[in-house]
CSV table of C-alpha atoms in Angstrom, one decimal:
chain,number,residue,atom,x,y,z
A,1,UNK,CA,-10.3,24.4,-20.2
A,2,UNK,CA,-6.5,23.5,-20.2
A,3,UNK,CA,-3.9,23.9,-17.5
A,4,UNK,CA,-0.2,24.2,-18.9
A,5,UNK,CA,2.4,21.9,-17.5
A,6,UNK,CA,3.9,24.3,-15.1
A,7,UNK,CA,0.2,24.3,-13.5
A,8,UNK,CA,-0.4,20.7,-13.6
A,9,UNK,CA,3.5,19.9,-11.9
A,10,UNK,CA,2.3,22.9,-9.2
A,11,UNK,CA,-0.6,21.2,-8.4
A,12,UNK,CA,-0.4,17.7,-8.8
A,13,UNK,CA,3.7,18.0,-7.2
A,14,UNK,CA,4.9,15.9,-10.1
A,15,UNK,CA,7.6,17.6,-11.5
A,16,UNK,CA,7.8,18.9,-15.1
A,17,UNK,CA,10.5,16.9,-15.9
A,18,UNK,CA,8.4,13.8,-15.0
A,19,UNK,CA,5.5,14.9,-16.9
A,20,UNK,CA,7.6,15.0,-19.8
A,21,UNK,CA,8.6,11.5,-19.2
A,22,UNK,CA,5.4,10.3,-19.0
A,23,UNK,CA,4.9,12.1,-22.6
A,24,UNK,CA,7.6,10.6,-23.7
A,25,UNK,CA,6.7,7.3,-22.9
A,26,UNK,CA,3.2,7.5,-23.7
A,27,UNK,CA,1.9,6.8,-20.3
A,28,UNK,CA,0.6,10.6,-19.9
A,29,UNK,CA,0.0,12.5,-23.2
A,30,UNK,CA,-1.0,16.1,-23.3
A,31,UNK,CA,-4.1,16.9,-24.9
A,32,UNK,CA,-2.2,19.2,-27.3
A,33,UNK,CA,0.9,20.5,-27.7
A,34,UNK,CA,1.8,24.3,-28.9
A,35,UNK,CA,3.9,25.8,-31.8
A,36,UNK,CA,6.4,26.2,-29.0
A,37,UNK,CA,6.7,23.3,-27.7
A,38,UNK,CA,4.5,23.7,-24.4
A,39,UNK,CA,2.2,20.9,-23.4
A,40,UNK,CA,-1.2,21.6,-22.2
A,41,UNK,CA,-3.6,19.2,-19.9
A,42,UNK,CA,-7.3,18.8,-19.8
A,43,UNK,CA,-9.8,17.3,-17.6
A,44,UNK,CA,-9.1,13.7,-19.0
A,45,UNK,CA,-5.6,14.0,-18.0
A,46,UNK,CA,-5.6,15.2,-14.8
A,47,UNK,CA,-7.9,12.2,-14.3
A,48,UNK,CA,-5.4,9.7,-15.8
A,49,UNK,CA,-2.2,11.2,-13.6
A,50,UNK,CA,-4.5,10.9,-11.0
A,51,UNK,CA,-4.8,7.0,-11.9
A,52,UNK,CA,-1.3,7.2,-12.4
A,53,UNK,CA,-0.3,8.3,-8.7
A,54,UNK,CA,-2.8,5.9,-7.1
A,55,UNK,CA,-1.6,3.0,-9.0
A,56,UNK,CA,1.9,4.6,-8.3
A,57,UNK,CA,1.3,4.8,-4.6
A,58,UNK,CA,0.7,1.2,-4.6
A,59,UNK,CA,4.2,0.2,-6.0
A,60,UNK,CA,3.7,-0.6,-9.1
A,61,UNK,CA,6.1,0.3,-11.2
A,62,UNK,CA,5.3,2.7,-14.5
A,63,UNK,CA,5.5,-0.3,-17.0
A,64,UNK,CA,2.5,-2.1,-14.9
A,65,UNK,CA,0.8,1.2,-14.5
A,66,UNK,CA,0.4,1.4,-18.1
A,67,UNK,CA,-0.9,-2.1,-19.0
A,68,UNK,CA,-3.4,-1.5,-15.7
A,69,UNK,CA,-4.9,1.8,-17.3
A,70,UNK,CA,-5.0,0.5,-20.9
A,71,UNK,CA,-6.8,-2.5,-19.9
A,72,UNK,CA,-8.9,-0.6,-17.3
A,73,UNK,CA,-12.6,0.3,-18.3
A,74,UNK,CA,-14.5,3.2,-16.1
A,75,UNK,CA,-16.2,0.7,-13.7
A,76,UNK,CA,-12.7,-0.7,-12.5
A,77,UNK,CA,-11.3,3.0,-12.2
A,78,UNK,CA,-13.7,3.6,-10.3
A,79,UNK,CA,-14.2,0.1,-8.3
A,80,UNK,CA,-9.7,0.9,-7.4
A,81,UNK,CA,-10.6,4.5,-6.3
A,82,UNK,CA,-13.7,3.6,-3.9
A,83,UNK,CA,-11.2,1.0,-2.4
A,84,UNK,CA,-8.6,3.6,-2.0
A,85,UNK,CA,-11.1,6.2,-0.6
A,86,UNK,CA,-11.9,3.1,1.9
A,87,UNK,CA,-8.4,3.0,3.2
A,88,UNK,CA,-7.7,6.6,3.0
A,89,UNK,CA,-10.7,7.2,5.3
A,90,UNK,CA,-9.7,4.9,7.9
A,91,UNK,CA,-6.7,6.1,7.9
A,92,UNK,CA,-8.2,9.9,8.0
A,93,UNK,CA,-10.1,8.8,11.6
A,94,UNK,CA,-7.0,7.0,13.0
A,95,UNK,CA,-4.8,10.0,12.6
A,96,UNK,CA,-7.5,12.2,13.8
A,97,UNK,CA,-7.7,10.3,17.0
A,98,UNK,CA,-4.4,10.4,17.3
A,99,UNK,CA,-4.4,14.3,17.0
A,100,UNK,CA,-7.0,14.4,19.7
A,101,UNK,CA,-4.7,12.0,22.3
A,102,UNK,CA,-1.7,14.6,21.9
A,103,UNK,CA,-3.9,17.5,22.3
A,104,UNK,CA,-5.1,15.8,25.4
A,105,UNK,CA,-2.1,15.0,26.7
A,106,UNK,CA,-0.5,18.7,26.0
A,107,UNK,CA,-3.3,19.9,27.7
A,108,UNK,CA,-3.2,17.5,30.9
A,109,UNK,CA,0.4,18.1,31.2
A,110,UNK,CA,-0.4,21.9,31.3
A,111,UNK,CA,-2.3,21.8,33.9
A,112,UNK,CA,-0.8,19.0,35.8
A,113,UNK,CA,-3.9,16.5,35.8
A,114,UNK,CA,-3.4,12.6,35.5
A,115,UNK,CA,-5.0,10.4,32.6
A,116,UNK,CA,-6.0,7.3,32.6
A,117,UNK,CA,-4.6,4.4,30.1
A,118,UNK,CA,-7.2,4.4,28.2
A,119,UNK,CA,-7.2,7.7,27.6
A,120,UNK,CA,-3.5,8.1,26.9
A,121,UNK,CA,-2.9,5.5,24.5
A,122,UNK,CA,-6.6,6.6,22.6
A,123,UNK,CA,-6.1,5.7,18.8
A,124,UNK,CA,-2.9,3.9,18.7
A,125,UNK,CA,-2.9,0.7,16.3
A,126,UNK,CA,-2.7,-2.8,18.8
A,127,UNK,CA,-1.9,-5.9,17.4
A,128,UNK,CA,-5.0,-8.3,17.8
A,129,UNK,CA,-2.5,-10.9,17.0
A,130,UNK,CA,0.2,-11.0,19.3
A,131,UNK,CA,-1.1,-13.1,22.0
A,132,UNK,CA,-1.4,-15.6,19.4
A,133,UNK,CA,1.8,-14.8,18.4
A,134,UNK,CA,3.4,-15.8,21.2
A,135,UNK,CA,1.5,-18.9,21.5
A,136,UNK,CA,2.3,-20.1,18.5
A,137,UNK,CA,6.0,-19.3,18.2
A,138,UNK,CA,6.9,-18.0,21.4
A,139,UNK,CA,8.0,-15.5,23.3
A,140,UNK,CA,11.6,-15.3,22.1
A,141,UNK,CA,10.6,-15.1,19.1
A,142,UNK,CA,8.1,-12.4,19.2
A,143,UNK,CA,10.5,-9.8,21.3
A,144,UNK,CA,13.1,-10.7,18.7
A,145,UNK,CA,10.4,-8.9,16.0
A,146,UNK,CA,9.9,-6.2,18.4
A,147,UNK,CA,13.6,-6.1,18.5
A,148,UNK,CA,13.3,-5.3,15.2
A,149,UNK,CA,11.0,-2.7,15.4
A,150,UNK,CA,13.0,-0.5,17.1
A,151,UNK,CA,15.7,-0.2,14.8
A,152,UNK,CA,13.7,0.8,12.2
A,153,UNK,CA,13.9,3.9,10.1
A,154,UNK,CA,11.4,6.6,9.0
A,155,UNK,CA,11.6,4.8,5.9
A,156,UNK,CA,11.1,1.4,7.6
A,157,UNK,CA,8.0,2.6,9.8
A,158,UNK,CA,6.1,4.0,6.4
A,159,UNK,CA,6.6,0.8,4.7
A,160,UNK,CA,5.2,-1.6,7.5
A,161,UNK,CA,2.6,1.2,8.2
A,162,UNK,CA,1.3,1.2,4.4
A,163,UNK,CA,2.9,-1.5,2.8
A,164,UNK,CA,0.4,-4.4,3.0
A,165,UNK,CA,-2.7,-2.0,2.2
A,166,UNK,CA,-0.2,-1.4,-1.0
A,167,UNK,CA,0.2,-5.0,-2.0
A,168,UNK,CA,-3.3,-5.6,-1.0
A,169,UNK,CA,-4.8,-3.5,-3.5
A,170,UNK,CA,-2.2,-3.5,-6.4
A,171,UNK,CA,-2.7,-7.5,-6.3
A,172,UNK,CA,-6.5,-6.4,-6.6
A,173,UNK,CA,-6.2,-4.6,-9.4
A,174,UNK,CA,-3.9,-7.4,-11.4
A,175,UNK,CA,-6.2,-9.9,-10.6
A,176,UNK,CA,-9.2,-7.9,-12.3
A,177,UNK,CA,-7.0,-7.5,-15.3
A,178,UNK,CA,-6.5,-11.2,-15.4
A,179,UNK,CA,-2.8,-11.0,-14.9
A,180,UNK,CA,-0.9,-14.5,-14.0
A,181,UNK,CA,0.6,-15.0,-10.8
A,182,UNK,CA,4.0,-15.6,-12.5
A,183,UNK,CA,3.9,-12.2,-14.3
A,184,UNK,CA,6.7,-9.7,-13.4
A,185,UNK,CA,4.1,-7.1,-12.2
A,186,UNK,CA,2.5,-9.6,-9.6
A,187,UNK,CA,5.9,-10.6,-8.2
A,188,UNK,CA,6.8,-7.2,-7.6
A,189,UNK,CA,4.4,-6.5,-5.3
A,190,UNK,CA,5.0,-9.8,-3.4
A,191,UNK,CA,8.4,-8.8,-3.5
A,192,UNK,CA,7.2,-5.8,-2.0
A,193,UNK,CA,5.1,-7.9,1.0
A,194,UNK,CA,8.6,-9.9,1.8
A,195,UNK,CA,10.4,-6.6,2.5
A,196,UNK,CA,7.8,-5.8,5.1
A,197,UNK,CA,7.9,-8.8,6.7
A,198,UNK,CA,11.5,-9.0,6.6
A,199,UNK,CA,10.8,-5.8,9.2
A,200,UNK,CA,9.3,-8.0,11.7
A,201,UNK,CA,10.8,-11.7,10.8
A,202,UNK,CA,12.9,-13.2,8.0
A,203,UNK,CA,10.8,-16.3,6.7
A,204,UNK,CA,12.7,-19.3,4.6
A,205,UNK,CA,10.9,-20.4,1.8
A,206,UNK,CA,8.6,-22.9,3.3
A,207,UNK,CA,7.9,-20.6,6.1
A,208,UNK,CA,7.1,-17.6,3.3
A,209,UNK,CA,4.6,-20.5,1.5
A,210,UNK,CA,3.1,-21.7,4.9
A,211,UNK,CA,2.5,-17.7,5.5
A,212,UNK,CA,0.4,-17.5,2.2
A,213,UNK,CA,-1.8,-20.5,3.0
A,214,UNK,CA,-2.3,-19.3,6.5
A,215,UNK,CA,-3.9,-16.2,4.9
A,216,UNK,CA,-6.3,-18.7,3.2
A,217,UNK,CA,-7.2,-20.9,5.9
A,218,UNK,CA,-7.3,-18.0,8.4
A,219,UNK,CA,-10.9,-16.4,8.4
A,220,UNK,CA,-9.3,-13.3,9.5
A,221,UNK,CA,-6.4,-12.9,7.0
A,222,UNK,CA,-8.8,-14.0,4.6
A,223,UNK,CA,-11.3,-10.6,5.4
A,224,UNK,CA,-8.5,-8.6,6.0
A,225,UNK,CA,-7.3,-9.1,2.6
A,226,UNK,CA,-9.8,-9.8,0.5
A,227,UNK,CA,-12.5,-8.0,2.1
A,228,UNK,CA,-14.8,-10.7,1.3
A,229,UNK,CA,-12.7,-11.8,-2.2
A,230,UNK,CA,-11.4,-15.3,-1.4
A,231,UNK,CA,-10.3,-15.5,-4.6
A,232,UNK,CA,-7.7,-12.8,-3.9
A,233,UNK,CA,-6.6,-14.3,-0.9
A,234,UNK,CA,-6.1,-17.7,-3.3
A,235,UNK,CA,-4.0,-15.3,-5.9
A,236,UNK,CA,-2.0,-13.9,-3.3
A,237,UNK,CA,-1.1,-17.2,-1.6
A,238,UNK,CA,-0.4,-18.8,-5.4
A,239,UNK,CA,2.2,-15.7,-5.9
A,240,UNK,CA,3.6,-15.8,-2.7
A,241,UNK,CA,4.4,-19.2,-3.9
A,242,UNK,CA,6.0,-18.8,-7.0
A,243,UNK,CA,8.0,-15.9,-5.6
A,244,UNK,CA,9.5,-18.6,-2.4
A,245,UNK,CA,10.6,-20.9,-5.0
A,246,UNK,CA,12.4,-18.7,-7.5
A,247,UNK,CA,13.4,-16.1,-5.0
A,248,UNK,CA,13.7,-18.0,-1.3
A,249,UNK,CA,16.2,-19.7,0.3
A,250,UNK,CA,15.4,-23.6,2.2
């Protein structure tokens, strides 16, 4: 069966005009083409695009998307899409808690009742962190990240919401491929981790290398973002490094 490129833009929300650029590029080819012109998609490429919007989603850009899939086998497709689902699940329950607290809330306020703490602030995010946070650096400068917070756009809030997760698992996916640390596609992802933490604090150079060796020597970091991988944890801390000292100020 084969869905035209009208249906595949309606569905997948990729535009025809992207579609075609992905043609034209070779990252996305049709499985044929018509007398007239009109591309047509099968099973194998709706699978691909799918690839291609994950990977996408993860900020990397189309020229690293490419090398990814033609490097990728089926068991690493598949090993990047169970970590996704992972994520995407978690995510799933948190938002579905939070659905339940404003229902809760619409309905107390209806009918005048009280809740209790608990109950109101049900399945917002905390930071386990922060009172180690303000041990370690203080007060000051904690509330000057919070500071911070509140200026932040929509645009802002998505990125520190998903923007880790994002490096997390593109960096993943390099690593599997065997791609260096210095390679443009790694550092864009780190570039991508300095703009989010540029959202809560703007670290120097040393500070931005001292992060990425924390991650490592940290336990938690260290299952937070490698989920067991230590080597990962190693690759990030070795890119974050390369990007302070070609990229970061003293």
């Amino acid at each position: 069966m084969a869905w035209s490129i009208a249906q595949v833009a309606r569905s997948s929300g990729v535009t025809s005009r992207t579609l075609r650029h992905y043609h034209s590029i070779g990252l996305l080819v049709p499985a044929r083409v018509a007398h007239n012109g009109r591309r047509y998609y099968e099973q194998e490429q709706l699978l691909r695009l799918q690839q291609i919007l994950l990977l996408r989603d993860l900020g990397l850009s189309l020229d690293v998307v490419g090398e990814v899939i033609a490097h990728r086998d089926e068991q690493d497709a598949i090993e990047v899409l169970a970590k996704h689902k992972e994520w995407l699940v978690k995510e799933q329950l948190r938002l579905g808690r939070l659905v339940q607290t404003v229902d809760a809330t619409i309905d107390n306020l209806k009918r005048g009742g009280e809740m209790s703490p608990e109950n109101v602030f049900e399945g917002f995010e905390r930071n386990p962190y922060e009172a180690e946070a303000r041990e370690r650096w203080g007060d000051e400068a904690v509330d000057a990240s919070y500071q911070r917070m509140r200026g932040w756009t929509e645009a802002d809030a998505e990125k520190a919401r998903t923007g880790y997760t994002r490096v997390h698992e593109g960096l993943a996916a390099l690593k599997a491929e065997g791609v260096a640390v210095t390679e443009l596609s790694v550092q864009e992802l780190i570039q991508l981790h300095y703009e989010v933490t540029c959202l809560f604090w703007t670290p120097t150079r040393e500070a931005y290398k001292g992060l990425g060796q924390m991650y490592v020597d940290d336990e938690r970091f260290r299952q937070n973002i490698g989920s067991g991988d230590d080597a990962l944890v190693e690759y990030m801390r070795d890119a974050m490094t390369v990007y302070a000292d070609s990229k970061l100020d003293s």
